[in-house]
Every structure is written in C-alpha cells, then in structure tokens.
Short mmCIF file of C-alpha atoms in Angstrom, two decimals:
data_model
loop_
_atom_site.label_atom_id
_atom_site.label_comp_id
_atom_site.label_asym_id
_atom_site.label_seq_id
_atom_site.Cartn_x
_atom_site.Cartn_y
_atom_site.Cartn_z
CA MET T 1461 -108.49 -17.58 -23.46
CA THR T 1462 -105.83 -15.95 -25.63
CA HIS T 1463 -102.56 -17.86 -25.71
CA VAL T 1464 -100.01 -15.32 -24.55
CA GLN T 1465 -96.42 -16.05 -25.52
CA HIS T 1466 -94.55 -12.89 -24.44
CA HIS T 1467 -94.83 -11.90 -20.80
CA ILE T 1468 -93.96 -9.19 -18.28
CA PRO T 1469 -90.38 -9.61 -16.99
CA ASP T 1470 -90.28 -11.19 -13.54
CA ALA T 1471 -88.39 -8.26 -12.04
CA MET T 1472 -91.17 -5.90 -13.14
CA LEU T 1473 -93.86 -8.20 -11.70
CA LYS T 1474 -91.97 -8.09 -8.41
CA ALA T 1475 -91.82 -4.29 -8.57
CA TYR T 1476 -95.55 -4.16 -9.34
CA ALA T 1477 -96.35 -6.43 -6.39
CA SER T 1478 -94.36 -4.18 -4.04
CA GLY T 1479 -95.81 -0.96 -5.45
CA ASN T 1480 -92.39 0.17 -6.64
CA ILE T 1481 -93.34 1.01 -10.23
CA SER T 1482 -94.47 4.11 -12.10
CA PRO T 1483 -98.21 4.58 -12.78
CA HIS T 1484 -97.59 4.31 -16.54
CA PHE T 1485 -96.02 0.87 -16.26
CA ALA T 1486 -98.43 -0.18 -13.49
CA THR T 1487 -101.43 0.30 -15.79
CA LEU T 1488 -99.84 -1.76 -18.56
CA VAL T 1489 -98.80 -4.53 -16.17
CA ALA T 1490 -102.30 -4.65 -14.67
CA ALA T 1491 -103.84 -4.85 -18.15
CA HIS T 1492 -101.52 -7.70 -19.16
CA ILE T 1493 -102.21 -9.58 -15.92
CA SER T 1494 -105.93 -9.40 -16.66
CA MET T 1495 -105.22 -11.16 -19.98
CA CYS T 1496 -102.52 -13.65 -18.90
CA GLU T 1497 -103.04 -16.52 -16.47
CA ILE T 1498 -99.31 -17.27 -16.27
CA CYS T 1499 -98.45 -13.77 -15.06
CA ARG T 1500 -101.41 -13.76 -12.65
CA VAL T 1501 -99.97 -16.86 -10.99
CA ALA T 1502 -96.47 -15.35 -10.90
CA LEU T 1503 -97.82 -12.13 -9.39
CA GLY T 1504 -99.64 -14.16 -6.72
CA ALA T 1505 -96.35 -15.80 -5.78
CA HIS T 1506 -94.64 -12.42 -5.40
CA GLU T 1507 -97.54 -11.11 -3.30
CA ALA T 1508 -97.35 -14.19 -1.08
CA VAL T 1509 -93.65 -13.60 -0.48
CA GLY T 1510 -94.35 -9.96 0.31
CA GLY T 1511 -97.06 -10.96 2.76
CA ALA T 1512 -94.71 -13.38 4.49
CA LEU T 1513 -92.10 -10.65 4.85
CA LEU T 1514 -94.67 -8.34 6.43
CA ASP T 1515 -95.51 -11.03 8.98
CA VAL T 1516 -91.92 -11.05 10.27
CA THR T 1517 -91.31 -7.30 9.97
CA LYS T 1518 -91.30 -5.24 13.12
CA ALA T 1519 -94.49 -3.25 13.56
CA VAL T 1520 -94.37 0.52 13.16
CA ASP T 1521 -96.43 2.82 15.33
CA VAL T 1522 -99.09 4.87 13.51
CA SER T 1523 -101.35 7.71 14.57
CA SER T 1524 -104.36 6.88 16.74
CA SER T 1525 -106.66 8.41 14.13
CA LEU T 1526 -105.50 6.13 11.27
CA LYS T 1527 -108.09 3.40 11.91
CA THR T 1528 -110.89 5.96 12.08
CA ASP T 1529 -109.72 7.59 8.85
CA VAL T 1530 -109.54 4.26 7.01
CA PHE T 1531 -112.99 3.12 8.10
CA SER T 1532 -114.54 6.48 7.24
CA LYS T 1533 -113.26 6.08 3.68
CA LEU T 1534 -114.65 2.56 3.49
CA ASP T 1535 -118.07 3.89 4.47
CA ALA T 1536 -118.01 6.62 1.82
CA PRO T 1537 -120.61 6.21 -0.96
CA PHE T 1538 -119.34 4.69 -4.20
CA THR T 1539 -120.68 5.52 -7.63
CA PRO T 1540 -119.37 3.30 -10.45
CA LYS T 1541 -117.84 5.23 -13.32
CA PRO T 1542 -119.16 4.64 -16.84
CA VAL T 1543 -117.09 2.46 -19.15
CA PHE T 1544 -116.58 3.02 -22.87
CA ASP T 1545 -115.32 -0.37 -24.00
CA ARG T 1546 -118.20 -1.60 -26.11
CA SER T 1547 -115.77 -3.49 -28.35
CA GLY T 1548 -114.19 -5.65 -25.68
CA ILE T 1549 -110.71 -4.52 -26.72
CA TYR T 1550 -109.68 -2.57 -23.62
CA PRO T 1551 -109.12 -4.34 -20.27
CA GLY T 1552 -110.46 -2.78 -17.10
CA PRO T 1553 -107.20 -1.12 -15.99
CA ILE T 1554 -107.05 0.80 -19.28
CA VAL T 1555 -110.70 1.84 -19.02
CA GLN T 1556 -109.99 3.08 -15.50
CA ALA T 1557 -106.88 5.00 -16.61
CA MET T 1558 -108.95 6.70 -19.31
CA LYS T 1559 -111.69 7.55 -16.78
CA GLY T 1560 -114.37 5.85 -18.84
CA GLN T 1561 -113.85 8.04 -21.90
CA GLU T 1562 -113.49 7.06 -25.54
CA PRO T 1563 -109.99 7.34 -27.10
CA ARG T 1564 -109.43 10.63 -28.91
CA TRP T 1565 -107.23 9.50 -31.75
CA LYS T 1566 -104.77 11.95 -33.28
CA SER T 1567 -102.94 11.25 -36.52
CA LEU T 1568 -99.20 10.61 -36.54
CA GLY T 1569 -99.15 10.18 -40.33
CA MET T 1570 -99.23 7.12 -42.60
CA GLY T 1571 -102.53 6.06 -41.05
CA ILE T 1572 -100.98 5.63 -37.60
CA ARG T 1573 -102.85 7.26 -34.74
CA GLN T 1574 -102.29 7.71 -31.02
CA HIS T 1575 -104.18 8.65 -27.90
CA ILE T 1576 -102.03 9.88 -25.00
CA ILE T 1577 -103.48 8.61 -21.72
CA SER T 1578 -100.82 10.19 -19.49
CA TYR T 1579 -97.56 12.05 -19.97
CA ASP T 1580 -95.16 13.46 -17.36
CA LYS T 1581 -91.52 13.44 -16.21
CA GLN T 1582 -91.79 9.72 -15.38
CA GLY T 1583 -92.69 8.83 -18.96
CA SER T 1584 -95.87 8.22 -20.93
CA LEU T 1585 -98.78 5.87 -21.48
CA ARG T 1586 -100.50 5.87 -24.86
CA LEU T 1587 -102.69 3.87 -27.21
CA LEU T 1588 -101.42 3.28 -30.74
CA TYR T 1589 -103.52 2.40 -33.78
CA ILE T 1590 -101.52 0.94 -36.68
CA PRO T 1591 -103.27 -0.12 -39.93
CA ALA T 1592 -102.49 -3.57 -41.32
CA GLY T 1593 -99.23 -3.59 -43.26
CA GLN T 1594 -98.11 -0.22 -41.90
CA ALA T 1595 -94.73 0.14 -40.18
CA VAL T 1596 -93.79 2.42 -37.32
CA PRO T 1597 -90.65 4.41 -38.26
CA GLU T 1598 -87.39 2.77 -37.24
CA HIS T 1599 -86.44 3.69 -33.69
CA GLY T 1600 -84.44 2.73 -30.64
CA HIS T 1601 -85.01 3.53 -26.98
CA ASN T 1602 -83.44 5.91 -24.48
CA GLY T 1603 -84.97 3.89 -21.65
CA LEU T 1604 -87.60 1.18 -21.28
CA GLU T 1605 -90.71 0.72 -23.41
CA LEU T 1606 -93.36 -1.95 -22.85
CA THR T 1607 -95.89 -2.54 -25.63
CA LEU T 1608 -99.03 -4.60 -24.98
CA VAL T 1609 -101.09 -5.80 -27.97
CA LEU T 1610 -104.86 -5.34 -27.52
CA GLN T 1611 -106.06 -6.10 -31.07
CA GLY T 1612 -104.42 -7.58 -34.14
CA SER T 1613 -100.69 -8.25 -34.10
CA PHE T 1614 -97.35 -6.82 -35.17
CA SER T 1615 -93.95 -8.19 -36.09
CA ASP T 1616 -90.42 -6.85 -35.90
CA GLU T 1617 -86.83 -8.05 -35.75
CA THR T 1618 -87.50 -9.98 -32.52
CA GLY T 1619 -90.63 -11.90 -33.58
CA GLN T 1620 -94.41 -11.65 -33.73
CA PHE T 1621 -96.64 -10.25 -30.99
CA GLY T 1622 -100.36 -11.02 -30.76
CA VAL T 1623 -103.18 -10.11 -28.39
CA GLY T 1624 -101.97 -10.16 -24.78
CA ASP T 1625 -98.29 -10.28 -25.73
CA VAL T 1626 -95.84 -7.72 -24.34
CA GLU T 1627 -92.70 -6.59 -26.13
CA VAL T 1628 -89.93 -5.23 -23.93
CA GLY T 1629 -87.83 -2.59 -25.65
CA ASP T 1630 -84.66 -1.32 -23.98
CA GLU T 1631 -81.61 0.67 -25.03
CA ASP T 1632 -80.22 -2.31 -26.94
CA LEU T 1633 -83.28 -2.70 -29.20
CA ALA T 1634 -83.69 -0.87 -32.50
CA HIS T 1635 -86.65 -2.05 -34.57
CA VAL T 1636 -89.35 -1.37 -37.15
CA PRO T 1637 -92.65 -2.70 -35.73
CA THR T 1638 -95.05 -3.54 -38.58
CA ALA T 1639 -98.74 -4.39 -38.19
CA ASP T 1640 -99.57 -7.81 -39.62
CA ALA T 1641 -102.37 -8.56 -42.08
CA GLY T 1642 -105.84 -8.54 -40.56
CA PRO T 1643 -107.49 -6.01 -38.26
CA PRO T 1644 -105.61 -2.84 -37.33
CA CYS T 1645 -103.11 -3.38 -34.54
CA ILE T 1646 -104.06 -1.53 -31.37
CA CYS T 1647 -101.40 -1.42 -28.66
CA LEU T 1648 -100.83 0.11 -25.26
CA ALA T 1649 -97.30 1.50 -24.90
CA ALA T 1650 -95.65 2.66 -21.68
CA THR T 1651 -92.25 4.40 -21.60
CA ASP T 1652 -89.92 5.99 -19.07
CA ALA T 1653 -87.92 7.95 -21.66
CA SER T 1654 -88.29 9.29 -25.19
CA LEU T 1655 -87.78 7.09 -28.23
CA ARG T 1656 -84.73 7.41 -30.46
CA PHE T 1657 -85.86 7.73 -34.09
CA ALA T 1658 -83.49 7.02 -36.97
CA GLY T 1659 -85.17 9.29 -39.52
CA LEU T 1660 -84.92 13.08 -39.59
CA ILE T 1661 -88.65 13.82 -40.01
CA PRO T 1662 -89.77 11.65 -37.06
CA ARG T 1663 -87.11 13.33 -34.91
CA MET T 1664 -88.39 16.77 -35.93
CA LEU T 1665 -91.98 15.86 -35.11
CA GLN T 1666 -91.13 14.08 -31.87
CA PRO T 1667 -91.62 17.05 -29.52
CA ILE T 1668 -95.03 17.76 -31.04
CA PHE T 1669 -96.25 14.19 -30.67
CA LYS T 1670 -94.59 13.73 -27.23
CA ILE T 1671 -93.10 10.39 -28.23
#
C-alpha cells in the first residue's frame, strides 16, 4: 500500500461524512479515502459519531409512500457501467465521476494538459497531466484547492507530494508546483474558486481554460 503522508483535513472529512460538501470535493475526498487507510479510519470515526447522534435525535414524520418508493428503487435492475482504467491510475470514485470514459486531454501549453470532469458555480474538478520537470505557472488561490496525486509526484514551496498525497491550497498559499523526475505527474484537482495567477499570459488564458 502506498505510504500517504499528506491527508484530507479533519474538518473536511467531517463535512464529507455528514454530506455537507460540494460534489467536486466529495469525489476527491472519496478517491483519497480509497487510497489512504488513515483517512478511512478517521472517516469511520466521524460516521460513528453521526450515527450516534441520529440515535438520540427526535424522529421526523415522513410520507406513507416513502418506504414503498425506497424499496421500488432497490428492486430496480442494475447494469454496471464500463470502466476505462486499464492503467490502475484512477480510483473508483474518479472512474464513476467520468462515467466510465477515457480522459480527453486538452493542452494548456508547455506539455501540461487537463481534462475537466465538472465545472459549475460551486467550482471545478479536473485531471492535470504535468510532464517530469515541468512547472505549473506561479499562482495563488481565491478559495480552496485540493490536489490529489494519482501518478508520479510534484514538489513546491511546502514540500513533496507523492501518490495518494493531498495538497491543501488556500488564500494564503502562492506556489509553483513542479513535477518531479520520473513518470508524468497526474493529479486530480478540486476547487471552489478560480486560481490567482501571477503572470499576465496565464491570466489572459484563464477564462478559456476555466481554471
């Protein structure tokens, strides 16, 4: 098992356990949990606390048809969707988010590519492909960005991040992530706001690339 050194913040695990998290971040958290035993255990603790709270919470009346509706959905036929991950790089939650399709990489320049999985007012979820030795242009953050490494590794001002590691970027972080030597670095990045690029050209191209 990969030795993960950088984890999901506990507050975000708690939000994930309670369902109080955007779909973009939920997919990334689920993917990390599938790769990290420590965070799986922590999530289980949060879910146990949530279950205990439900046990002492006053019941709420629901419609008489709810049980029938739920059981009818359970009886509905299920056809597994095809998966694309022949390489073993992409965890199940990412495969599910991409609906079993291959990434459609689009160039961002300098050999860097991206595939946007989802993009809306709540933020974005995308795959990034960064060749070894290549740096992402210097940028800060207007909100929160979580970056999960799926292949290879990258380094920046805060340290090195390998497979399974998550970097948390907030408004206080400005950095230049650079892929380390070895295989290309493939990451999953989730944001709730646009990035804040230092250079003029990246800022000009930002609306086109939806970064």
